[in-house]
CSV table of C-alpha atoms in Angstrom, one decimal:
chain,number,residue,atom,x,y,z
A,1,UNK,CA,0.0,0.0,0.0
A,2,UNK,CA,1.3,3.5,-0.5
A,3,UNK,CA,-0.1,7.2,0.0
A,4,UNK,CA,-2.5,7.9,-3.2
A,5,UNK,CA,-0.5,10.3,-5.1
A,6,UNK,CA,-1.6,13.8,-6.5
A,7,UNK,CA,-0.9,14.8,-10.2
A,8,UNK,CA,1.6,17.6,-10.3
A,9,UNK,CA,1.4,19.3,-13.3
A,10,UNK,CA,3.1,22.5,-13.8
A,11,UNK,CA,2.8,25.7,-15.4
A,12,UNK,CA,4.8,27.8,-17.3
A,13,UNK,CA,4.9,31.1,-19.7
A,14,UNK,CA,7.4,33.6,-21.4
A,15,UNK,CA,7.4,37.2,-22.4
A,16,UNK,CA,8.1,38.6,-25.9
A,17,UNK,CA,10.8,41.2,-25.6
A,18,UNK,CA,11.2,43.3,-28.5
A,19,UNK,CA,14.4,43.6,-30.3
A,20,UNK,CA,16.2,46.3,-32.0
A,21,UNK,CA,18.9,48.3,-33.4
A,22,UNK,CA,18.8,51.4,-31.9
A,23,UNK,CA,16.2,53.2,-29.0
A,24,UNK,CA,12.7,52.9,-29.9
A,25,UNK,CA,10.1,54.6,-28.1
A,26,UNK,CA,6.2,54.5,-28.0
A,27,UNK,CA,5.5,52.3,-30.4
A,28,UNK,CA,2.7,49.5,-29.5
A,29,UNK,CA,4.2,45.9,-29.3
A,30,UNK,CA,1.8,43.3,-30.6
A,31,UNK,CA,2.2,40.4,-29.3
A,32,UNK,CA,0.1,37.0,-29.8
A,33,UNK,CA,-1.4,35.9,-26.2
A,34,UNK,CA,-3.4,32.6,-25.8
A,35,UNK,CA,-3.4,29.3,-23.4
A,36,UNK,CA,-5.0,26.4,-22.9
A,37,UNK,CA,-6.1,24.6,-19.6
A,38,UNK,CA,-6.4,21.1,-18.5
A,39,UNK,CA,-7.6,20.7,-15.0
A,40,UNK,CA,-8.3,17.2,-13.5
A,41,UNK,CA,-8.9,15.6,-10.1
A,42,UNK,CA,-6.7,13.0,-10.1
A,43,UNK,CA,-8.2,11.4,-6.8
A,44,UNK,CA,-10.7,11.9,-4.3
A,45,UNK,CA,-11.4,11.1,-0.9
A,46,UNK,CA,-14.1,12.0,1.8
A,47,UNK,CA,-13.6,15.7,2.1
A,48,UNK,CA,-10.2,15.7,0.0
A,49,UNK,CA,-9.0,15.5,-3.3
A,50,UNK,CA,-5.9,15.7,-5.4
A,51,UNK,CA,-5.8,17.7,-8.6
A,52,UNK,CA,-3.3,18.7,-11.1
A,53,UNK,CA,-3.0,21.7,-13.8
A,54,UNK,CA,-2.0,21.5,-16.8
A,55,UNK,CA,-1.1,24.9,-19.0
A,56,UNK,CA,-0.4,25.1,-22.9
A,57,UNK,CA,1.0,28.4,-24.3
A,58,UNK,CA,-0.5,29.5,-27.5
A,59,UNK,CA,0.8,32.4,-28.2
A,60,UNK,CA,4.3,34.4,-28.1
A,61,UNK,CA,6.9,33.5,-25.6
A,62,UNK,CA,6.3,34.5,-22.2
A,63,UNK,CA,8.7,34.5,-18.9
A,64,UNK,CA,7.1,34.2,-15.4
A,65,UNK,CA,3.1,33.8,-15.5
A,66,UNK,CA,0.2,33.8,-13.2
A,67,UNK,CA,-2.8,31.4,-13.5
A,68,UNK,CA,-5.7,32.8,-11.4
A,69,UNK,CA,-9.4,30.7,-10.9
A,70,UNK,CA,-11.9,31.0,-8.7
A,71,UNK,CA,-14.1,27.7,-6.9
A,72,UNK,CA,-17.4,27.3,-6.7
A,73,UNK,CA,-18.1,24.7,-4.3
A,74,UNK,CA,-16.2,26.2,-1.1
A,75,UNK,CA,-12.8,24.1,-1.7
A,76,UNK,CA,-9.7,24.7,-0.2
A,77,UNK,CA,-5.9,24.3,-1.5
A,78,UNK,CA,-4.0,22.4,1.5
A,79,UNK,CA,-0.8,21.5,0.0
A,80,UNK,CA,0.9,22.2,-3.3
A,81,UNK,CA,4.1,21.7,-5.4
A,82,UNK,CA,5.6,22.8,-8.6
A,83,UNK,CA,4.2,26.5,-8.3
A,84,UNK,CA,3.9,29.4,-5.8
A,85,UNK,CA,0.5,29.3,-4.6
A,86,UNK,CA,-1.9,31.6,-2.6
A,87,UNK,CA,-5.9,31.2,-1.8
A,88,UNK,CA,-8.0,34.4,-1.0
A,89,UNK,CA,-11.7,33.5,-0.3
A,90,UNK,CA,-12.6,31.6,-3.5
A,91,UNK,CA,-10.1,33.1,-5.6
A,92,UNK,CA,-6.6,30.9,-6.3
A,93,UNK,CA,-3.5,32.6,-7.5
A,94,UNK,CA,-0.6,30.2,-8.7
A,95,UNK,CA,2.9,31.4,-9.9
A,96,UNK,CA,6.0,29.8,-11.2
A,97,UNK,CA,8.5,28.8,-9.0
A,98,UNK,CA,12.3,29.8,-10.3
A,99,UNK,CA,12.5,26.5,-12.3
A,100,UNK,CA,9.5,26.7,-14.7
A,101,UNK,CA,8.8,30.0,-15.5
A,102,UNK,CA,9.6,30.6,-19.2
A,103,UNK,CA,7.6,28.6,-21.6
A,104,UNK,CA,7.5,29.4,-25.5
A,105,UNK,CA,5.0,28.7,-28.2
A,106,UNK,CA,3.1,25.8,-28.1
A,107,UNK,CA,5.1,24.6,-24.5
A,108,UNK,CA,3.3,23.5,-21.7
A,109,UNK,CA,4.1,23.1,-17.8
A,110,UNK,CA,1.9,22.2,-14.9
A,111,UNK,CA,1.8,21.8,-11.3
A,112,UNK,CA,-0.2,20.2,-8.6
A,113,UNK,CA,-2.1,20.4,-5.3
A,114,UNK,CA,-4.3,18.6,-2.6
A,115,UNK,CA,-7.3,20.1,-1.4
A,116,UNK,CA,-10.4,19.8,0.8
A,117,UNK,CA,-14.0,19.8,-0.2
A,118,UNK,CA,-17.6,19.7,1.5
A,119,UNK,CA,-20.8,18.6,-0.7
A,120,UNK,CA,-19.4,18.8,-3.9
A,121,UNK,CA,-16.3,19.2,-5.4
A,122,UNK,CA,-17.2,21.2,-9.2
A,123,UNK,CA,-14.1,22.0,-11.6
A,124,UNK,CA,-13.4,25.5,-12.1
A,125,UNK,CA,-14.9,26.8,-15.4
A,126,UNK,CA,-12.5,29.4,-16.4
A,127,UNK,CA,-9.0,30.2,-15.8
A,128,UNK,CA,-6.7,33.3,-16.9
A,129,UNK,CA,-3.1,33.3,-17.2
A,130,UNK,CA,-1.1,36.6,-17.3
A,131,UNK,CA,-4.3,38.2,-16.9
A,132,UNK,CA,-5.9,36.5,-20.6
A,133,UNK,CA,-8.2,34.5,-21.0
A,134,UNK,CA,-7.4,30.8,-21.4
A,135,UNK,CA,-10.3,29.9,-24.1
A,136,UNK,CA,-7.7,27.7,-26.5
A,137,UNK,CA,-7.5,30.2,-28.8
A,138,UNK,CA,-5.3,32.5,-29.9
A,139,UNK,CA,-5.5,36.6,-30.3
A,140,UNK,CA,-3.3,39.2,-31.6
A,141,UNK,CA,-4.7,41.8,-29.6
A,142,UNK,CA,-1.9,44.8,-28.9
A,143,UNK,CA,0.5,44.6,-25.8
A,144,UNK,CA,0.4,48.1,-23.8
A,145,UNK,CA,3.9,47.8,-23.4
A,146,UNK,CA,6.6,49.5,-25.3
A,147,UNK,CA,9.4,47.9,-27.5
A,148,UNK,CA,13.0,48.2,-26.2
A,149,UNK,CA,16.4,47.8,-26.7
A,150,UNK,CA,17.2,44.5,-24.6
A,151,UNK,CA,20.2,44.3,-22.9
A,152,UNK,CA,21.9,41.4,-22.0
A,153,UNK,CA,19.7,40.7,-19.1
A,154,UNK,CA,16.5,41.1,-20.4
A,155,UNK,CA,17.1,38.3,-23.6
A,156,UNK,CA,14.3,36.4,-24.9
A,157,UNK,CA,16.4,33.4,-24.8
A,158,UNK,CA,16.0,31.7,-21.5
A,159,UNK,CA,18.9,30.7,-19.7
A,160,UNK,CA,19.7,27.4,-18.4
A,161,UNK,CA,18.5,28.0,-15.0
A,162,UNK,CA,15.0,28.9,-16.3
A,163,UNK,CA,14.2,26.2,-18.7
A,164,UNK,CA,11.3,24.7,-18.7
A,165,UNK,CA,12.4,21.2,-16.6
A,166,UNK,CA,14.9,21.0,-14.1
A,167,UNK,CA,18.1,19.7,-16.6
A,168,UNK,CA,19.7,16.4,-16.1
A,169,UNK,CA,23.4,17.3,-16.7
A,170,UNK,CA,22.9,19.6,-13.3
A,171,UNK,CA,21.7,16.6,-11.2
A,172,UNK,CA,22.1,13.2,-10.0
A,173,UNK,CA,24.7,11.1,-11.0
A,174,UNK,CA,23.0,7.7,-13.1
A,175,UNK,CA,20.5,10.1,-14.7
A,176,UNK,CA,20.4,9.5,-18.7
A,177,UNK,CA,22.5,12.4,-20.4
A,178,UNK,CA,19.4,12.1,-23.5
A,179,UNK,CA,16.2,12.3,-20.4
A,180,UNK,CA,14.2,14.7,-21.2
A,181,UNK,CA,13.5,15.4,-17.8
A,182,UNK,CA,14.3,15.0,-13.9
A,183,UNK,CA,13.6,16.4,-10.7
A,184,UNK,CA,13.8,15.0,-6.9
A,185,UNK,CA,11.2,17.2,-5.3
A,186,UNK,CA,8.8,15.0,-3.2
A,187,UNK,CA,5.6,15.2,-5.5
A,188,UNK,CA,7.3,16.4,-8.5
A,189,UNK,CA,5.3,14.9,-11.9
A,190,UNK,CA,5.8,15.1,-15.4
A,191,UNK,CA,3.4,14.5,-18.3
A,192,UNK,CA,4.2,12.9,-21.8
A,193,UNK,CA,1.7,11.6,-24.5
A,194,UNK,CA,-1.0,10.8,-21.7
A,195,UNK,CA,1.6,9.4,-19.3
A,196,UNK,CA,2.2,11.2,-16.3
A,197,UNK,CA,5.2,10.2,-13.9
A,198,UNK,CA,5.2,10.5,-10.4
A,199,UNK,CA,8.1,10.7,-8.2
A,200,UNK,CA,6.0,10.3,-5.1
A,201,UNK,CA,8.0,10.1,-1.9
A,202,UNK,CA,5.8,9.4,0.4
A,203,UNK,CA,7.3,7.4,3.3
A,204,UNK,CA,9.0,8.5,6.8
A,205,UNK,CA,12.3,8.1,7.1
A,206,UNK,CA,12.8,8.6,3.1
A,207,UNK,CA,16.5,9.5,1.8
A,208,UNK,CA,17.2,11.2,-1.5
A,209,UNK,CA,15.4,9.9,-4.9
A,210,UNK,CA,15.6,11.4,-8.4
A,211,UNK,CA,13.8,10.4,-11.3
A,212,UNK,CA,13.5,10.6,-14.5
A,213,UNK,CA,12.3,10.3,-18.1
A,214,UNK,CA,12.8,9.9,-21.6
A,215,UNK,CA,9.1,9.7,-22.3
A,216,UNK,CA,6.0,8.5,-19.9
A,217,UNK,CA,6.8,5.3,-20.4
A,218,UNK,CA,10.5,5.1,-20.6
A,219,UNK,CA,11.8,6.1,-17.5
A,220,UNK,CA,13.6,5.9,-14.1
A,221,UNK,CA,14.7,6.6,-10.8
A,222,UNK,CA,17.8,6.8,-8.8
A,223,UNK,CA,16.9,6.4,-5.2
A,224,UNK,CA,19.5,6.5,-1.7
A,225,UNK,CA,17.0,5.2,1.0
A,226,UNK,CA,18.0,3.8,4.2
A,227,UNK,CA,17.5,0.4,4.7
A,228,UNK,CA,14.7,1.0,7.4
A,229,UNK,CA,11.5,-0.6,8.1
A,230,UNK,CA,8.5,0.7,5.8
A,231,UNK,CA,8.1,1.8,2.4
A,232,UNK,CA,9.8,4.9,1.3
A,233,UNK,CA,8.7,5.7,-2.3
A,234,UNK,CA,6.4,4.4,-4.9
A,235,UNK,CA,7.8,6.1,-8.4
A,236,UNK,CA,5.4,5.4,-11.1
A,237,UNK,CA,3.9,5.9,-14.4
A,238,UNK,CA,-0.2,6.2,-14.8
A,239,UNK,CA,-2.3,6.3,-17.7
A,240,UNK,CA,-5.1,8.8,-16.5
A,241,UNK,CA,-8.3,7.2,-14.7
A,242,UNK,CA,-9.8,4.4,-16.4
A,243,UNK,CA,-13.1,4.9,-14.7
A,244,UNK,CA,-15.0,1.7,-16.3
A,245,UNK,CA,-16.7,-0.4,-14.6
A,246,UNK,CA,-14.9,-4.4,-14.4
A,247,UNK,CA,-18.3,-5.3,-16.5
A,248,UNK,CA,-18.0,-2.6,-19.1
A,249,UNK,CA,-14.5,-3.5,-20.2
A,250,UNK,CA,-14.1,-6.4,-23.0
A,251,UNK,CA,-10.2,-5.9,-22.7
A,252,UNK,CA,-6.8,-4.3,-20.3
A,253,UNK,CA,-4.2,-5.3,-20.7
A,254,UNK,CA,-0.6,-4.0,-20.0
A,255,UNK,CA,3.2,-4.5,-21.0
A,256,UNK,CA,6.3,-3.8,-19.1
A,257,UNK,CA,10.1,-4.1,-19.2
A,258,UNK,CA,12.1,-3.0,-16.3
A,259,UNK,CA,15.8,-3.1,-14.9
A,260,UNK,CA,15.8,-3.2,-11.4
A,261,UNK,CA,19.1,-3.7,-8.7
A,262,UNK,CA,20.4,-7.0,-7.4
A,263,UNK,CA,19.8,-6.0,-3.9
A,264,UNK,CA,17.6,-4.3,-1.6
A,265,UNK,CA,14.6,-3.9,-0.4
A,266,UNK,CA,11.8,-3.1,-2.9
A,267,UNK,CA,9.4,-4.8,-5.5
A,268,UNK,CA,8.1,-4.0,-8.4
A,269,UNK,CA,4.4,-3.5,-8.9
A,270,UNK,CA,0.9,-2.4,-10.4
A,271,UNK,CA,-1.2,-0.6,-8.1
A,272,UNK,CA,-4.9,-0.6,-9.4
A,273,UNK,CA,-7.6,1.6,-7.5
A,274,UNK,CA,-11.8,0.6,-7.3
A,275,UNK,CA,-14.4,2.2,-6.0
A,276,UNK,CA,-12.9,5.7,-5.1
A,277,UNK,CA,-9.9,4.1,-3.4
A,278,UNK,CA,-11.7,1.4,-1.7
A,279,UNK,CA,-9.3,-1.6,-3.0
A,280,UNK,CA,-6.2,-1.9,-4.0
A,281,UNK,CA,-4.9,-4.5,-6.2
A,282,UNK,CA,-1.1,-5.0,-6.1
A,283,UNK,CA,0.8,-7.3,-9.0
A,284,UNK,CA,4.3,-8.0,-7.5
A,285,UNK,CA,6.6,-8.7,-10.7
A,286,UNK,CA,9.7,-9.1,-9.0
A,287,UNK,CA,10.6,-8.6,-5.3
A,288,UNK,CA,14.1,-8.1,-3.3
A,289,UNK,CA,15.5,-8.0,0.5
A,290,UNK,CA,12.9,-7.2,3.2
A,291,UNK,CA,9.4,-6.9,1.9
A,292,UNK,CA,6.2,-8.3,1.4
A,293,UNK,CA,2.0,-8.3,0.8
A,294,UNK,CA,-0.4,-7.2,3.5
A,295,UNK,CA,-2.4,-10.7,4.3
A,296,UNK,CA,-4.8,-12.0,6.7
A,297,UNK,CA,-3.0,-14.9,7.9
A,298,UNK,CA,1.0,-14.6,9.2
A,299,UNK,CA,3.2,-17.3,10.5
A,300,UNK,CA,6.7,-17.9,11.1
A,301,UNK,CA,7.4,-17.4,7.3
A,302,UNK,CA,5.7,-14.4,7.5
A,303,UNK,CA,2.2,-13.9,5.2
A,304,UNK,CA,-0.1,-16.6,4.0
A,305,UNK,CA,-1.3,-16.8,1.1
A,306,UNK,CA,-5.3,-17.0,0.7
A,307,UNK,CA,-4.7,-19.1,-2.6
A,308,UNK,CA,-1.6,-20.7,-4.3
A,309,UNK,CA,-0.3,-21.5,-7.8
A,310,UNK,CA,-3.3,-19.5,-9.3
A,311,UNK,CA,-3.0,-19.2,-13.1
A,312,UNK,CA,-4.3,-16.0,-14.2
A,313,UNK,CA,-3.9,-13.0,-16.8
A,314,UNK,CA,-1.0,-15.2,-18.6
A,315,UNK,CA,0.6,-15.4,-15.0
A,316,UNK,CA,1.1,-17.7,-12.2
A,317,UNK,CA,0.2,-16.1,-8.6
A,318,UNK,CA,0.0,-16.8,-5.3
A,319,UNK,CA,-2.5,-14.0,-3.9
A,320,UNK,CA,-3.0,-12.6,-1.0
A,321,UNK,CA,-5.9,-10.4,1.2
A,322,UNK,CA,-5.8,-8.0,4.1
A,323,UNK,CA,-6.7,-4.6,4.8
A,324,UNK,CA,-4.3,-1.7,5.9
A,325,UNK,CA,-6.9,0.1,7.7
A,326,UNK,CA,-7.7,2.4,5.1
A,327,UNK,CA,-8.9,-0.1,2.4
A,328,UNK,CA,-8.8,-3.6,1.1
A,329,UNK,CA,-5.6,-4.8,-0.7
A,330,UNK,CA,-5.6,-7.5,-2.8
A,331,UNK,CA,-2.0,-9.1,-3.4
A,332,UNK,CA,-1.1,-11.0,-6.8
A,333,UNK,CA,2.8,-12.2,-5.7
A,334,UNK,CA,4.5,-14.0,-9.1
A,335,UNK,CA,5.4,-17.2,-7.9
A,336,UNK,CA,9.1,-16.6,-9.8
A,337,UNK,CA,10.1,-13.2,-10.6
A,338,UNK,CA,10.2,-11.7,-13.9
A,339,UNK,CA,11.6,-8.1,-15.6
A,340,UNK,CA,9.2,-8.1,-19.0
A,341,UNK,CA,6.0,-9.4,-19.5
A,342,UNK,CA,2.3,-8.7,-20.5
A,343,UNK,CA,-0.7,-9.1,-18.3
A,344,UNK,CA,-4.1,-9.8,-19.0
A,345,UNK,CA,-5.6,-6.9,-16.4
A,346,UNK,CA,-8.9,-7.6,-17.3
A,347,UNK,CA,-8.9,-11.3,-16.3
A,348,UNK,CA,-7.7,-10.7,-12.4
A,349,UNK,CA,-10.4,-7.9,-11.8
A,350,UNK,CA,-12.6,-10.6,-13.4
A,351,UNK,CA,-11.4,-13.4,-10.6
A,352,UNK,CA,-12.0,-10.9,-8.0
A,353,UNK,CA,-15.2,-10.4,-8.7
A,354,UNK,CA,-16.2,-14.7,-9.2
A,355,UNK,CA,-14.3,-14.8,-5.9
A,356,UNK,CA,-16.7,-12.3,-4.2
A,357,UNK,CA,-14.0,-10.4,-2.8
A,358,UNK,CA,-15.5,-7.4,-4.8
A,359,UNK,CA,-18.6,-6.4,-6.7
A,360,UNK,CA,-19.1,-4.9,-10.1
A,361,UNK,CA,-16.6,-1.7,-9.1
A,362,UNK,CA,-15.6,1.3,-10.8
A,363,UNK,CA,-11.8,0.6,-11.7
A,364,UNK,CA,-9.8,4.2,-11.4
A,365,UNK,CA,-6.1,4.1,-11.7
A,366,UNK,CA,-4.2,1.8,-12.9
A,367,UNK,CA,-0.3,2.9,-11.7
A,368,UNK,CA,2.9,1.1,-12.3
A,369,UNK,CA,6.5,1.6,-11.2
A,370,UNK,CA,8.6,0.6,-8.1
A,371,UNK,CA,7.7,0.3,-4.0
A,372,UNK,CA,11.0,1.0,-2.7
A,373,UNK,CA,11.7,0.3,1.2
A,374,UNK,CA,15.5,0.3,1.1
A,375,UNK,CA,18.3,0.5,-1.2
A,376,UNK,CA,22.0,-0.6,-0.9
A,377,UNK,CA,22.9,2.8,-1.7
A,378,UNK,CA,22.2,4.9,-4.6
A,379,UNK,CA,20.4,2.5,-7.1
A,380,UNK,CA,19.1,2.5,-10.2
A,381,UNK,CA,15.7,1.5,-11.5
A,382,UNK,CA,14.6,1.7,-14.8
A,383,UNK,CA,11.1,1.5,-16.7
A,384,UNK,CA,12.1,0.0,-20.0
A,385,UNK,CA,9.4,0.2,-21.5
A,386,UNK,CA,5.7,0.4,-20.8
A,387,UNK,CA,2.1,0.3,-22.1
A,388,UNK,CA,-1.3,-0.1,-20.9
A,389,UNK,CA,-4.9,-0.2,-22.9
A,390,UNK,CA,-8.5,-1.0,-21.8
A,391,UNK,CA,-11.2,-1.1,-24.2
């Protein structure tokens, strides 16, 4: 089981600065200004959600922005990440922080938050950014400033330090010299092609962990944890919410190829969410060192299985059911471990339900990546490659 994780999404802009040969004075600037907005709760809870924010520049480059909306059900921001962020009344105000505030034509950025809710928990309708309008259009409406003679300082051209994604050559040692992206903040995200990856710390006692990412589904983490008890970290990929019901869907399934150390303490696992976080189902691919499933039944080997040898989804399983207080888990443990496969989703939420463990639920995430309690070290751990489809 870990801590269900937020999407952070962040967002970024630039300014046009006009350029020159000698003084100019009072002459309009037109500039092209324009956004896009996608904002989705990414999970919700009695009286809290996550959400995360996703901005697309449309028009001219911009540098530092400010994404203002107002909610309509009474909700209130409690935690936040990848922006400056202030709440007065109903109205939300979020900034850049000094890592993402440039963003050029057709770039996007986005950031994240947790928040609480009573009644209901409606999406805001309308969102400005830089004080325009984020309709998904674009205008060429004059800019009241005037054109100047940049100096040095003032260059359109962001410098390294303000680029768009924290860059890899500045951070961890093991992190890919060609990934697109990295970052080792403890809820830092990244979205690719409807992937979004999580770094998600979420365990006391955590050390240092970077990840990152070629793509959404070719990525990985470097991670320095103390070999303590209790999960540290659950780095992962997700897909968005599939939000079928286990009767509506004729197919899911999902394909993975991983690289993972020879020791420690960690496993390698789908986490798939029902019923609004109500069960958690856990496929354990490959496990090391000093972990293992939540269960009803312990004894001097430590948990019992409910059934063993269980053939399902193209797999062989022994599985496994307890509760950590704040839900069901359900525990699919391979009975040899494996780095690559494909899994037939759809047939273990179908097992479930003959099993009466659950009813017809409402599958929501389906998350993969690595539950990391301890590591011998800094370590490596690599999503290969990755894909997963529900029809």
């Amino acid at each position: 089981m870990r801590r269900r994780t937020s999407a952070a999404v962040a967002v970024t802009a630039a300014v046009l600065a006009a350029v020159g040969t000698g003084v100019i004075t009072a002459l309009p600037s037109y500039a092209a200004t324009g956004c896009r907005v996608v904002y989705t709760v990414s999970n919700q809870w009695p009286g809290g959600f996550g959400a995360s924010v996703n901005v697309t520049n449309l028009g001219d480059p911009i540098n530092g922005w400010t994404l203002v909306w107002s909610f309509a059900g009474g909700q209130q921001v409690t935690q936040y990440w990848s922006t400056a962020l202030t709440q007065s009344g109903s109205q939300v105000t979020a900034r850049n922080v000094d890592y993402n505030g440039s963003l050029g034509t057709g770039a996007s950025t986005s950031f994240g938050f947790n928040g609480s809710w009573t009644g209901s928990n409606p999406v805001p309708t309308s969102f400005t950014l830089n004080g325009v309008a984020c309709t998904g259009g674009v205008s060429g409406s004059p800019s009241p400033t005037r054109s100047i003679t940049p100096s040095p300082s003032r260059s359109v051209t962001p410098s390294p330090s303000r680029s768009v994604t924290p860059s890899p050559s500045s951070g961890t040692p093991g992190v890919p010299s060609d990934a697109v992206w990295s970052a080792s903040g403890q809820w830092d995200t990244w979205t690719n092609n409807g992937y979004t990856v999580y770094n998600n710390i979420w365990g006391s006692g955590a050390g240092s962990q970077t990840v990152w990412a070629r793509s959404g589904t070719n990525w990985g983490v470097i991670a320095n944890h103390p070999r303590t008890s209790g999960v540290k970290s659950y780095p992962h990929t997700v897909k968005g919410s599939v939000n079928r019901t286990v009767s509506s869907l004729s197919s899911m399934t999902s394909s993975f190829n991983v690289s993972v150390p020879g020791t420690g303490d960690y496993s390698t696992t789908y986490d798939i969410w029902a019923n609004n976080w109500a069960y958690e189902v856990m496929l354990w691919l490959n496990w090391s060192g000093a972990v293992g499933p939540i269960a009803e039944q312990y004894d001097a080997n430590g948990a019992v299985p409910a059934f063993r040898n269980v053939s399902l989804g193209g797999h062989t399983w022994n599985i496994y059911r307890g509760s950590n207080g704040a839900n069901a888990v359900f525990s699919f443990l391979r009975t040899s471990n494996t780095n690559s496969g494909t899994i037939d989703i759809r047939a273990i939420l179908n097992w479930l339900r003959t099993q009466g463990w659950w009813a017809d639920v409402t599958v929501g995430e389906a998350q993969f990546g690595f539950e990391i309690s301890g590591t011998s070290g800094s370590s490596a751990f690599t999503d290969n490659s990755f894909s997963i489809a529900w029809s």
